[in-house]
CSV table of C-alpha atoms in Angstrom, one decimal:
chain,number,residue,atom,x,y,z
A,1,MET,CA,-117.0,40.9,-38.5
A,2,LYS,CA,-113.9,40.1,-36.4
A,3,ASP,CA,-111.6,40.6,-39.5
A,4,LYS,CA,-113.1,44.1,-40.0
A,5,PHE,CA,-112.6,45.0,-36.3
A,6,PHE,CA,-108.9,44.0,-36.3
A,7,LYS,CA,-108.4,45.6,-39.7
A,8,ALA,CA,-109.7,48.9,-38.2
A,9,LEU,CA,-107.1,48.6,-35.5
A,10,GLY,CA,-104.4,48.3,-38.2
A,11,PHE,CA,-104.0,44.6,-38.3
A,12,ASP,CA,-104.8,42.5,-41.4
A,13,PRO,CA,-104.2,38.8,-40.7
A,14,VAL,CA,-105.8,37.7,-44.0
A,15,ALA,CA,-103.4,39.9,-46.1
A,16,LYS,CA,-100.5,38.5,-44.2
A,17,GLN,CA,-101.6,34.9,-44.9
A,18,THR,CA,-102.5,34.1,-41.3
A,19,SER,CA,-105.6,34.2,-39.0
A,20,ILE,CA,-106.7,35.9,-35.8
A,21,LYS,CA,-106.5,32.7,-33.9
A,22,THR,CA,-102.9,32.0,-35.1
A,23,GLU,CA,-101.9,35.6,-34.2
A,24,ILE,CA,-103.3,35.3,-30.7
A,25,VAL,CA,-101.6,31.9,-30.1
A,26,ALA,CA,-98.3,33.3,-31.5
A,27,GLY,CA,-98.6,36.2,-29.0
A,28,ILE,CA,-99.2,33.8,-26.1
A,29,VAL,CA,-96.2,31.7,-27.3
A,30,THR,CA,-94.0,34.8,-27.4
A,31,PHE,CA,-95.1,35.9,-23.9
A,32,LEU,CA,-94.4,32.5,-22.4
A,33,ALA,CA,-91.0,32.3,-24.0
A,34,MET,CA,-89.9,35.7,-22.5
A,35,ALA,CA,-92.0,35.9,-19.3
A,36,TYR,CA,-88.9,34.8,-17.4
A,37,ILE,CA,-87.6,38.4,-17.8
A,38,LEU,CA,-90.1,39.6,-15.2
A,39,THR,CA,-88.2,37.9,-12.5
A,40,VAL,CA,-84.7,37.6,-14.1
A,41,ASN,CA,-84.4,41.3,-14.8
A,42,PRO,CA,-84.8,42.5,-11.2
A,43,ALA,CA,-82.3,39.8,-10.1
A,44,GLN,CA,-79.8,41.1,-12.8
A,45,ILE,CA,-80.1,44.8,-12.0
A,46,LEU,CA,-80.3,44.3,-8.2
A,47,VAL,CA,-77.4,41.8,-8.0
A,48,SER,CA,-75.9,43.8,-5.2
A,49,PRO,CA,-77.4,42.6,-1.8
A,50,ASP,CA,-77.9,46.1,-0.5
A,51,LEU,CA,-80.4,46.9,-3.2
A,52,GLY,CA,-82.9,44.0,-2.5
A,53,ALA,CA,-85.6,46.3,-1.2
A,54,TYR,CA,-86.1,47.6,-4.7
A,55,TRP,CA,-87.1,44.2,-6.2
A,56,PRO,CA,-90.9,44.7,-6.3
A,57,SER,CA,-90.6,48.1,-8.0
A,58,VAL,CA,-88.1,46.8,-10.6
A,59,PHE,CA,-90.5,43.9,-11.3
A,60,ILE,CA,-93.3,46.3,-12.1
A,61,ALA,CA,-91.0,48.6,-14.1
A,62,THR,CA,-89.9,45.6,-16.1
A,63,ALA,CA,-93.5,44.7,-16.9
A,64,PHE,CA,-94.5,48.3,-17.7
A,65,GLY,CA,-91.5,48.7,-20.0
A,66,ALA,CA,-92.4,45.5,-21.8
A,67,ILE,CA,-96.0,46.7,-22.2
A,68,ILE,CA,-95.1,50.1,-23.7
A,69,GLY,CA,-92.4,48.7,-26.0
A,70,THR,CA,-94.5,45.8,-27.2
A,71,LEU,CA,-97.6,48.0,-27.8
A,72,LEU,CA,-95.5,50.3,-29.9
A,73,MET,CA,-94.5,47.4,-32.0
A,74,ALA,CA,-98.2,46.4,-32.3
A,75,PHE,CA,-99.7,49.8,-33.3
A,76,PHE,CA,-96.8,51.8,-34.7
A,77,ALA,CA,-94.4,49.3,-36.3
A,78,LYS,CA,-97.2,46.7,-36.8
A,79,MET,CA,-94.8,43.8,-36.5
A,80,PRO,CA,-95.1,40.6,-34.5
A,81,LEU,CA,-92.2,41.6,-32.3
A,82,ALA,CA,-92.1,42.0,-28.5
A,83,GLN,CA,-89.8,44.2,-26.3
A,84,ALA,CA,-88.6,44.0,-22.8
A,85,SER,CA,-85.5,44.8,-20.7
A,86,GLY,CA,-82.6,43.2,-22.6
A,87,MET,CA,-80.4,40.5,-21.2
A,88,GLY,CA,-76.8,41.6,-21.1
A,89,LEU,CA,-77.8,45.2,-20.9
A,90,ASN,CA,-79.4,44.6,-17.5
A,91,SER,CA,-76.2,42.8,-16.4
A,92,LEU,CA,-74.2,45.8,-17.5
A,93,LEU,CA,-76.4,48.1,-15.4
A,94,GLY,CA,-76.4,45.8,-12.5
A,95,GLY,CA,-72.6,45.8,-12.5
A,96,LEU,CA,-72.5,49.6,-12.5
A,97,VAL,CA,-74.6,49.9,-9.3
A,98,ALA,CA,-73.3,46.9,-7.4
A,99,LEU,CA,-71.2,47.1,-4.3
A,100,TRP,CA,-68.1,45.7,-6.2
A,101,ALA,CA,-68.5,48.2,-9.1
A,102,ALA,CA,-65.6,50.2,-7.7
A,103,ASP,CA,-63.3,47.2,-8.3
A,104,THR,CA,-64.6,46.7,-11.9
A,105,TYR,CA,-65.1,50.3,-13.1
A,106,GLY,CA,-63.2,52.3,-10.5
A,107,VAL,CA,-66.5,53.9,-9.4
A,108,ARG,CA,-69.9,52.9,-8.3
A,109,PHE,CA,-73.0,54.5,-9.9
A,110,THR,CA,-76.2,55.2,-8.0
A,111,LEU,CA,-79.5,53.8,-9.4
A,112,GLY,CA,-80.5,57.3,-10.5
A,113,GLN,CA,-77.2,57.9,-12.4
A,114,ALA,CA,-77.5,54.5,-14.1
A,115,PHE,CA,-81.0,55.1,-15.2
A,116,MET,CA,-80.2,58.6,-16.5
A,117,MET,CA,-77.4,57.0,-18.7
A,118,VAL,CA,-80.0,54.6,-20.0
A,119,LEU,CA,-82.3,57.5,-20.8
A,120,ILE,CA,-79.6,59.5,-22.6
A,121,SER,CA,-78.6,56.4,-24.6
A,122,GLY,CA,-82.3,56.0,-25.6
A,123,VAL,CA,-82.6,59.6,-26.7
A,124,LEU,CA,-79.3,59.3,-28.7
A,125,PHE,CA,-80.7,56.1,-30.2
A,126,LEU,CA,-83.9,58.0,-31.2
A,127,ILE,CA,-81.9,60.8,-32.8
A,128,LEU,CA,-79.9,58.4,-34.9
A,129,THR,CA,-83.2,56.9,-36.1
A,130,LEU,CA,-84.9,60.2,-36.9
A,131,VAL,CA,-82.0,62.1,-38.5
A,132,LYS,CA,-82.0,61.3,-42.2
A,133,ILE,CA,-79.0,61.2,-44.6
A,134,ASN,CA,-80.1,61.1,-48.2
A,135,GLY,CA,-83.5,60.0,-47.1
A,136,LYS,CA,-82.3,57.2,-44.8
A,137,SER,CA,-81.7,57.2,-41.1
A,138,PHE,CA,-78.3,56.5,-39.7
A,139,ARG,CA,-79.4,53.1,-38.4
A,140,GLU,CA,-80.9,52.2,-41.8
A,141,LEU,CA,-77.6,53.2,-43.4
A,142,VAL,CA,-75.8,50.8,-41.0
A,143,PHE,CA,-78.1,48.0,-42.1
A,144,ASP,CA,-77.7,48.7,-45.8
A,145,GLY,CA,-74.0,49.1,-45.5
A,146,MET,CA,-73.5,45.8,-43.8
A,147,PRO,CA,-72.1,43.0,-46.0
A,148,VAL,CA,-74.7,40.4,-47.0
A,149,ALA,CA,-72.7,37.5,-45.6
A,150,VAL,CA,-72.3,39.2,-42.2
A,151,ARG,CA,-75.9,40.2,-42.3
A,152,SER,CA,-77.0,36.6,-43.0
A,153,SER,CA,-74.8,35.3,-40.3
A,154,ILE,CA,-76.7,37.3,-37.7
A,155,SER,CA,-79.8,35.1,-37.6
A,156,ILE,CA,-77.6,32.0,-37.5
A,157,GLY,CA,-75.6,33.3,-34.6
A,158,ILE,CA,-78.7,34.4,-32.8
A,159,GLY,CA,-80.1,30.9,-33.3
A,160,LEU,CA,-77.1,29.3,-31.7
A,161,PHE,CA,-77.2,32.0,-28.9
A,162,ILE,CA,-80.8,31.4,-27.9
A,163,ALA,CA,-80.4,27.7,-28.2
A,164,TYR,CA,-77.4,28.0,-25.8
A,165,ILE,CA,-79.6,30.0,-23.4
A,166,GLY,CA,-82.2,27.3,-23.7
A,167,PHE,CA,-79.7,24.6,-22.8
A,168,GLN,CA,-78.5,26.7,-19.8
A,169,ASN,CA,-82.0,27.4,-18.6
A,170,ALA,CA,-82.8,23.7,-18.9
A,171,GLY,CA,-79.8,22.7,-16.8
A,172,ILE,CA,-78.5,20.6,-19.6
A,173,ILE,CA,-75.4,22.8,-19.8
A,174,VAL,CA,-73.7,23.2,-16.4
A,175,ALA,CA,-70.5,24.9,-15.2
A,176,ASP,CA,-67.3,22.9,-15.4
A,177,PRO,CA,-64.2,23.9,-13.4
A,178,TYR,CA,-61.9,22.5,-16.1
A,179,VAL,CA,-63.5,23.3,-19.5
A,180,GLN,CA,-65.9,26.1,-18.3
A,181,VAL,CA,-69.1,24.3,-19.4
A,182,GLY,CA,-70.1,20.7,-19.7
A,183,LEU,CA,-73.0,18.3,-19.8
A,184,VAL,CA,-75.1,17.7,-16.7
A,185,ASN,CA,-74.4,14.5,-14.8
A,186,PHE,CA,-77.2,12.2,-15.9
A,187,THR,CA,-76.1,9.6,-13.4
A,188,SER,CA,-77.5,11.8,-10.6
A,189,PHE,CA,-81.2,12.1,-10.8
A,190,GLU,CA,-81.3,15.1,-8.6
A,191,ALA,CA,-78.8,17.0,-10.8
A,192,CYS,CA,-80.6,16.2,-14.1
A,193,LYS,CA,-84.3,16.5,-13.3
A,194,THR,CA,-84.8,19.8,-15.1
A,195,ALA,CA,-82.7,18.6,-18.1
A,196,ILE,CA,-84.9,15.5,-18.4
A,197,VAL,CA,-88.1,17.6,-18.2
A,198,ALA,CA,-86.7,20.0,-20.8
A,199,PHE,CA,-85.9,17.2,-23.2
A,200,ILE,CA,-89.4,15.8,-22.8
A,201,GLY,CA,-90.8,19.3,-23.6
A,202,LEU,CA,-88.5,19.6,-26.6
A,203,PHE,CA,-89.6,16.2,-28.0
A,204,LEU,CA,-93.2,17.1,-27.4
A,205,ILE,CA,-92.8,20.3,-29.4
A,206,ALA,CA,-91.1,18.5,-32.2
A,207,ILE,CA,-93.7,15.7,-32.4
A,208,LEU,CA,-96.6,18.1,-32.3
A,209,ASP,CA,-94.9,20.3,-34.9
A,210,LYS,CA,-94.4,17.2,-37.1
A,211,LEU,CA,-98.1,16.4,-36.7
A,212,ASN,CA,-99.0,20.0,-37.7
A,213,VAL,CA,-100.6,20.8,-34.4
A,214,LYS,CA,-101.1,24.5,-34.0
A,215,GLY,CA,-99.6,26.0,-30.9
A,216,SER,CA,-97.1,23.2,-30.5
A,217,VAL,CA,-94.6,25.5,-28.7
A,218,ILE,CA,-97.1,26.7,-26.1
A,219,LEU,CA,-98.3,23.2,-25.6
A,220,GLY,CA,-94.7,22.1,-25.0
A,221,ILE,CA,-94.1,24.9,-22.5
A,222,ILE,CA,-97.3,24.0,-20.6
A,223,GLY,CA,-96.5,20.3,-20.8
A,224,ALA,CA,-93.0,20.8,-19.4
A,225,THR,CA,-94.4,22.9,-16.5
A,226,LEU,CA,-96.9,20.2,-15.6
A,227,ILE,CA,-94.4,17.4,-15.9
A,228,GLY,CA,-92.1,19.3,-13.7
A,229,ILE,CA,-94.6,19.0,-10.8
A,230,PRO,CA,-94.1,15.2,-10.1
A,231,PHE,CA,-90.4,15.7,-10.7
A,232,GLY,CA,-90.4,18.2,-7.9
A,233,VAL,CA,-88.9,21.0,-10.0
A,234,THR,CA,-91.9,23.2,-10.7
A,235,ASP,CA,-92.1,25.5,-7.7
A,236,LEU,CA,-95.8,26.2,-6.9
A,237,SER,CA,-95.0,28.2,-3.7
A,238,VAL,CA,-95.2,31.4,-5.8
A,239,LEU,CA,-98.9,30.8,-6.2
A,240,ALA,CA,-99.2,31.3,-2.4
A,241,GLY,CA,-97.7,34.8,-2.8
A,242,GLU,CA,-94.3,33.8,-1.6
A,243,GLY,CA,-91.0,34.9,-3.0
A,244,GLY,CA,-91.7,38.7,-2.8
A,245,ILE,CA,-94.5,38.5,-5.3
A,246,SER,CA,-97.9,39.5,-3.9
A,247,TRP,CA,-101.5,38.9,-5.2
A,248,LYS,CA,-102.4,42.4,-3.9
A,249,PHE,CA,-101.5,44.3,-7.1
A,250,TRP,CA,-103.0,47.5,-5.9
A,251,GLU,CA,-100.5,47.7,-3.1
A,252,ASN,CA,-97.7,46.9,-5.5
A,253,PHE,CA,-98.8,49.8,-7.7
A,254,ALA,CA,-99.1,52.2,-4.8
A,255,ASN,CA,-95.6,51.4,-3.6
A,256,PHE,CA,-94.2,51.6,-7.1
A,257,PHE,CA,-95.5,55.1,-7.8
A,258,ALA,CA,-95.2,56.6,-4.3
A,259,GLY,CA,-93.2,54.2,-2.1
A,260,GLU,CA,-89.8,54.8,-0.6
A,261,ASN,CA,-88.0,51.9,-2.2
A,262,SER,CA,-89.0,52.5,-5.7
A,263,VAL,CA,-87.1,53.1,-8.9
A,264,PHE,CA,-89.9,55.1,-10.6
A,265,LEU,CA,-88.4,58.4,-11.9
A,266,SER,CA,-85.2,57.7,-9.9
A,267,PHE,CA,-83.2,59.3,-12.8
A,268,VAL,CA,-84.3,62.7,-11.6
A,269,ASP,CA,-82.0,62.2,-8.6
A,270,VAL,CA,-79.0,63.2,-10.8
A,271,PHE,CA,-80.2,66.8,-10.7
A,272,LYS,CA,-79.3,66.8,-7.0
A,273,GLU,CA,-76.4,64.3,-7.0
A,274,GLY,CA,-74.9,64.9,-10.5
A,275,LEU,CA,-74.4,62.4,-13.3
A,276,VAL,CA,-70.7,61.8,-12.7
A,277,PRO,CA,-70.2,59.5,-9.6
A,278,GLU,CA,-67.6,60.4,-6.9
A,279,GLY,CA,-64.1,59.5,-8.2
A,280,GLY,CA,-65.4,59.1,-11.7
A,281,SER,CA,-65.0,61.2,-14.9
A,282,VAL,CA,-67.1,62.6,-17.7
A,283,PHE,CA,-65.2,60.3,-20.1
A,284,THR,CA,-66.4,57.2,-18.1
A,285,VAL,CA,-70.0,58.3,-18.3
A,286,ILE,CA,-69.7,59.1,-22.1
A,287,MET,CA,-68.2,55.7,-22.9
A,288,VAL,CA,-70.9,53.9,-20.8
A,289,ILE,CA,-73.6,55.8,-22.7
A,290,ILE,CA,-72.1,55.0,-26.1
A,291,THR,CA,-71.7,51.4,-25.1
A,292,MET,CA,-75.3,51.1,-24.1
A,293,CYS,CA,-76.4,52.8,-27.3
A,294,MET,CA,-74.2,50.6,-29.6
A,295,ILE,CA,-75.2,47.4,-27.9
A,296,ASP,CA,-78.9,48.3,-28.1
A,297,MET,CA,-78.6,49.3,-31.8
A,298,PHE,CA,-76.8,46.1,-32.9
A,299,ASP,CA,-78.7,43.8,-30.6
A,300,THR,CA,-82.0,45.1,-32.0
A,301,MET,CA,-80.7,45.0,-35.6
A,302,GLY,CA,-79.5,41.5,-35.2
A,303,THR,CA,-82.6,40.4,-33.4
A,304,ILE,CA,-85.1,41.7,-36.0
A,305,VAL,CA,-83.1,40.3,-38.9
A,306,GLY,CA,-82.9,37.0,-37.1
A,307,CYS,CA,-86.7,37.0,-36.4
A,308,CYS,CA,-87.9,38.3,-39.7
A,309,GLY,CA,-85.1,37.6,-42.2
A,310,GLY,CA,-85.9,34.9,-44.7
A,311,ASN,CA,-89.7,35.4,-44.2
A,312,ARG,CA,-90.9,37.2,-47.2
A,313,ILE,CA,-94.1,38.3,-45.4
A,314,LEU,CA,-92.0,40.1,-42.9
A,315,SER,CA,-88.8,41.1,-44.9
A,316,ASP,CA,-87.7,41.9,-48.4
A,317,GLU,CA,-85.3,39.9,-50.6
A,318,ASN,CA,-82.3,41.3,-48.8
A,319,ASN,CA,-83.7,40.0,-45.4
A,320,LYS,CA,-84.4,43.6,-44.4
A,321,PRO,CA,-87.5,43.7,-42.2
A,322,TYR,CA,-90.4,45.8,-43.3
A,323,ASN,CA,-91.2,49.0,-41.3
A,324,TYR,CA,-87.5,49.0,-40.3
A,325,ASP,CA,-87.5,52.6,-39.2
A,326,LYS,CA,-90.7,52.3,-37.2
A,327,ILE,CA,-89.3,49.2,-35.4
A,328,MET,CA,-86.2,51.2,-34.5
A,329,ILE,CA,-88.2,54.2,-33.3
A,330,SER,CA,-90.4,51.9,-31.2
A,331,ASP,CA,-87.2,50.4,-29.7
A,332,SER,CA,-85.7,53.8,-28.8
A,333,ILE,CA,-88.9,55.3,-27.3
A,334,ALA,CA,-89.4,52.1,-25.2
A,335,THR,CA,-85.8,52.5,-23.9
A,336,CYS,CA,-86.6,56.1,-22.8
A,337,ALA,CA,-89.8,55.0,-21.2
A,338,GLY,CA,-88.1,52.1,-19.5
A,339,ALA,CA,-85.4,54.4,-18.0
A,340,ALA,CA,-88.1,56.7,-16.6
A,341,LEU,CA,-89.9,53.7,-15.1
A,342,GLY,CA,-86.7,52.3,-13.6
A,343,THR,CA,-85.6,49.5,-15.7
A,344,SER,CA,-82.6,48.8,-18.0
A,345,THR,CA,-82.6,49.3,-21.8
A,346,VAL,CA,-85.8,48.0,-23.4
A,347,THR,CA,-85.0,46.2,-26.6
A,348,THR,CA,-86.6,43.7,-29.1
A,349,PHE,CA,-86.4,40.2,-27.8
A,350,VAL,CA,-85.0,37.3,-29.7
A,351,GLU,CA,-87.8,35.2,-28.2
A,352,SER,CA,-90.1,37.0,-30.6
A,353,ALA,CA,-88.9,34.4,-33.1
A,354,SER,CA,-90.9,31.7,-31.2
A,355,GLY,CA,-94.1,33.7,-31.9
A,356,VAL,CA,-93.1,34.2,-35.6
A,357,GLU,CA,-92.4,30.4,-35.8
A,358,ALA,CA,-95.9,29.9,-34.3
A,359,GLY,CA,-97.4,31.9,-37.2
A,360,GLY,CA,-97.3,35.5,-36.0
A,361,ARG,CA,-97.2,37.9,-38.9
A,362,THR,CA,-98.9,41.1,-37.7
A,363,GLY,CA,-99.0,43.6,-34.8
A,364,LEU,CA,-101.9,41.5,-33.3
A,365,THR,CA,-99.3,39.1,-32.1
A,366,ALA,CA,-97.5,41.9,-30.3
A,367,LEU,CA,-100.7,43.3,-28.9
A,368,THR,CA,-101.5,39.9,-27.4
A,369,THR,CA,-98.1,39.7,-25.8
A,370,GLY,CA,-98.4,43.2,-24.5
A,371,LEU,CA,-101.8,42.5,-22.9
A,372,LEU,CA,-100.4,39.4,-21.2
A,373,PHE,CA,-97.6,41.5,-19.7
A,374,LEU,CA,-100.3,43.8,-18.4
A,375,ALA,CA,-102.1,40.8,-16.9
A,376,SER,CA,-98.8,39.7,-15.3
A,377,THR,CA,-98.9,42.8,-13.2
A,378,LEU,CA,-102.3,41.8,-11.9
A,379,PHE,CA,-101.7,38.1,-11.5
A,380,ALA,CA,-98.0,38.0,-11.1
A,381,PRO,CA,-97.8,34.7,-9.2
A,382,ILE,CA,-99.5,32.8,-12.0
A,383,PHE,CA,-97.1,34.0,-14.7
A,384,THR,CA,-94.0,33.7,-12.6
A,385,ALA,CA,-94.9,30.1,-11.8
A,386,ILE,CA,-93.7,29.0,-15.2
A,387,PRO,CA,-90.1,27.9,-14.7
A,388,SER,CA,-87.3,28.7,-17.0
A,389,PHE,CA,-86.6,25.1,-17.8
A,390,ALA,CA,-90.2,24.8,-19.2
A,391,THR,CA,-89.6,27.7,-21.7
A,392,ALA,CA,-86.1,26.3,-22.6
A,393,PRO,CA,-87.5,23.8,-25.2
A,394,ALA,CA,-89.1,26.7,-27.1
A,395,LEU,CA,-85.7,28.5,-27.3
A,396,ILE,CA,-83.9,25.3,-28.4
A,397,MET,CA,-86.5,24.7,-31.1
A,398,VAL,CA,-86.4,28.2,-32.4
A,399,GLY,CA,-82.6,28.0,-32.5
A,400,PHE,CA,-82.8,25.0,-34.7
A,401,LEU,CA,-85.1,26.8,-37.1
A,402,MET,CA,-82.9,29.9,-37.3
A,403,VAL,CA,-79.6,28.1,-38.2
A,404,GLY,CA,-81.2,26.7,-41.3
A,405,THR,CA,-80.2,29.9,-43.3
A,406,VAL,CA,-76.5,28.9,-43.0
A,407,SER,CA,-76.8,27.5,-46.6
A,408,GLU,CA,-77.1,31.1,-47.8
A,409,ILE,CA,-73.4,31.8,-46.9
A,410,ARG,CA,-70.8,30.6,-49.3
A,411,PHE,CA,-68.1,29.1,-47.1
A,412,GLU,CA,-65.4,28.6,-49.8
A,413,LEU,CA,-61.7,29.5,-50.1
A,414,ASP,CA,-62.4,32.0,-52.9
A,415,ASN,CA,-64.8,33.9,-50.6
A,416,LEU,CA,-62.8,34.2,-47.4
A,417,THR,CA,-63.1,38.0,-47.1
A,418,GLU,CA,-66.8,37.4,-46.5
A,419,ALA,CA,-66.9,33.8,-45.2
A,420,ILE,CA,-64.5,34.3,-42.3
A,421,PRO,CA,-66.3,37.4,-40.9
A,422,ALA,CA,-69.6,35.6,-41.1
A,423,TYR,CA,-68.1,32.6,-39.3
A,424,LEU,CA,-66.6,34.8,-36.6
A,425,ALA,CA,-70.0,36.5,-36.1
A,426,ILE,CA,-71.8,33.2,-35.8
A,427,ILE,CA,-69.4,31.5,-33.4
A,428,ALA,CA,-68.9,34.6,-31.2
A,429,MET,CA,-72.5,35.1,-30.3
A,430,PRO,CA,-73.0,31.9,-28.2
A,431,LEU,CA,-69.4,31.8,-27.0
A,432,PHE,CA,-69.3,35.4,-25.8
A,433,TYR,CA,-72.9,35.4,-24.8
A,434,SER,CA,-73.6,38.5,-26.7
A,435,ILE,CA,-75.2,39.4,-30.1
A,436,SER,CA,-73.4,42.7,-30.3
A,437,GLU,CA,-70.0,41.1,-29.8
A,438,GLY,CA,-70.6,38.8,-32.7
A,439,ILE,CA,-71.6,41.6,-34.9
A,440,SER,CA,-68.6,43.7,-33.9
A,441,LEU,CA,-66.1,40.9,-34.6
A,442,GLY,CA,-67.8,40.3,-38.0
A,443,ILE,CA,-67.5,44.0,-38.9
A,444,ILE,CA,-63.9,44.4,-37.7
A,445,SER,CA,-62.7,41.3,-39.4
A,446,TYR,CA,-64.6,42.2,-42.6
A,447,VAL,CA,-62.8,45.5,-42.8
A,448,LEU,CA,-59.4,44.2,-42.0
A,449,LEU,CA,-59.5,41.2,-44.4
A,450,ASN,CA,-60.8,43.3,-47.3
A,451,VAL,CA,-58.1,45.9,-46.7
A,452,ALA,CA,-55.4,43.2,-46.5
A,453,ALA,CA,-56.7,41.6,-49.7
A,454,GLY,CA,-56.5,44.9,-51.5
A,455,LYS,CA,-60.3,45.3,-51.7
A,456,GLY,CA,-60.5,48.2,-49.3
A,457,LYS,CA,-62.3,50.4,-51.9
A,458,THR,CA,-65.2,48.0,-52.0
A,459,VAL,CA,-65.8,48.5,-48.3
A,460,LYS,CA,-68.4,51.2,-47.6
A,461,PRO,CA,-67.2,54.2,-45.5
A,462,LEU,CA,-69.7,53.5,-42.8
A,463,MET,CA,-68.1,50.1,-42.2
A,464,TYR,CA,-64.8,51.8,-41.5
A,465,VAL,CA,-66.5,54.1,-39.0
A,466,LEU,CA,-68.3,51.2,-37.2
A,467,ALA,CA,-65.1,49.1,-37.1
A,468,LEU,CA,-63.2,52.0,-35.6
A,469,LEU,CA,-65.9,52.6,-32.9
A,470,PHE,CA,-65.9,48.9,-32.0
A,471,VAL,CA,-62.1,48.9,-31.7
A,472,LEU,CA,-62.3,52.0,-29.4
A,473,LYS,CA,-64.9,50.2,-27.3
A,474,TYR,CA,-62.5,47.3,-26.7
A,475,ILE,CA,-59.7,49.6,-25.9
A,476,PHE,CA,-61.4,51.9,-23.4
A,477,LEU,CA,-64.1,49.5,-21.9
């Protein structure tokens, strides 16, 4: 009976070699792995101290953006992928509206101008997805035109990238004034508390996984959260409604849709103040929009390949995810909706890989995650009580699983024109803290090396165009 019900909704766990229970657990795992974005995103966008009053509204906008994007993945793309405001892109937006933006960009954008640029980039993204060339969208042509080695390197680089994020969130990696980053000082108990708890959580996940315990990742996250209590690192004050997060969700909603300090529909302010900030130029605005669009496109492409590639239930023999166009359409529509709500570019999250690893194979996983994001708006203190160090073990474990495809790349001297670009793409993602930067270096180096080796004719025209665009981005931004 249950199978028929979910099949009527468009989900067929049996056909995808999974079960309803596994799908729901996978959705919970995905949510817990990415729930940090609910509090991190407002902090990234409102990094400027004079914008602090907008925090509650950006929190709700972040949740609503994630709900819309993830439900699109569930019912339209029918894939176990979740969406939310992307890391990196939120930092870009935060830098545009910060007090010190004038020093960085020469101008400071208002929140309305920034969200309008996000909206335009989302519309442009949607057009590139819908417009067909010989039966394929521009974004699909980009995927098909990318060299296999570079494409395969994406999931590996993302694996290292999210593992790096996990080590950071756990407090295992810390800032070092001499070598930029280093290992936390384990001789100081106060300094290494979260690192110890994260390691316990990681070992718990690994042991449970080895014992074939279903939901090992979610159990590891919960275990790390509970262990953090006696260690004094799990902050339960949020459960008392402290920290700007209230249990009175109805008041939060009222303020979001009609309050003074709200980002909802703030993009319409540009019709009064204009899109170009004082002292700025149209060229600056255009380059920011193009940058947002390119980062979203390549982050999404890299993420879905990393999450679905190698899994023959979710991708083909070329590691191209099924329903590729629908995934991209879902992504671009979510970005437009997110801009209207008042959040940064909504994109597919790499943490979706944790749900896929937990057995997620259908849109039911995404539906579960989306409903939990909805619940987070009603019971925000509960969900925000899970600390980032508790979800770190899940990211580290997923990173381990994703780097396993490195054997698919032939790192040999007679294959340098493909091996070196793949290597650069892999190493750049964690070092530059950016998926798109890794992809761009991979593409640029692939074109240059093949041209230098006299193999320029084998490079597809689209690769030349992409390489040129990336070079222009580095020159002008």
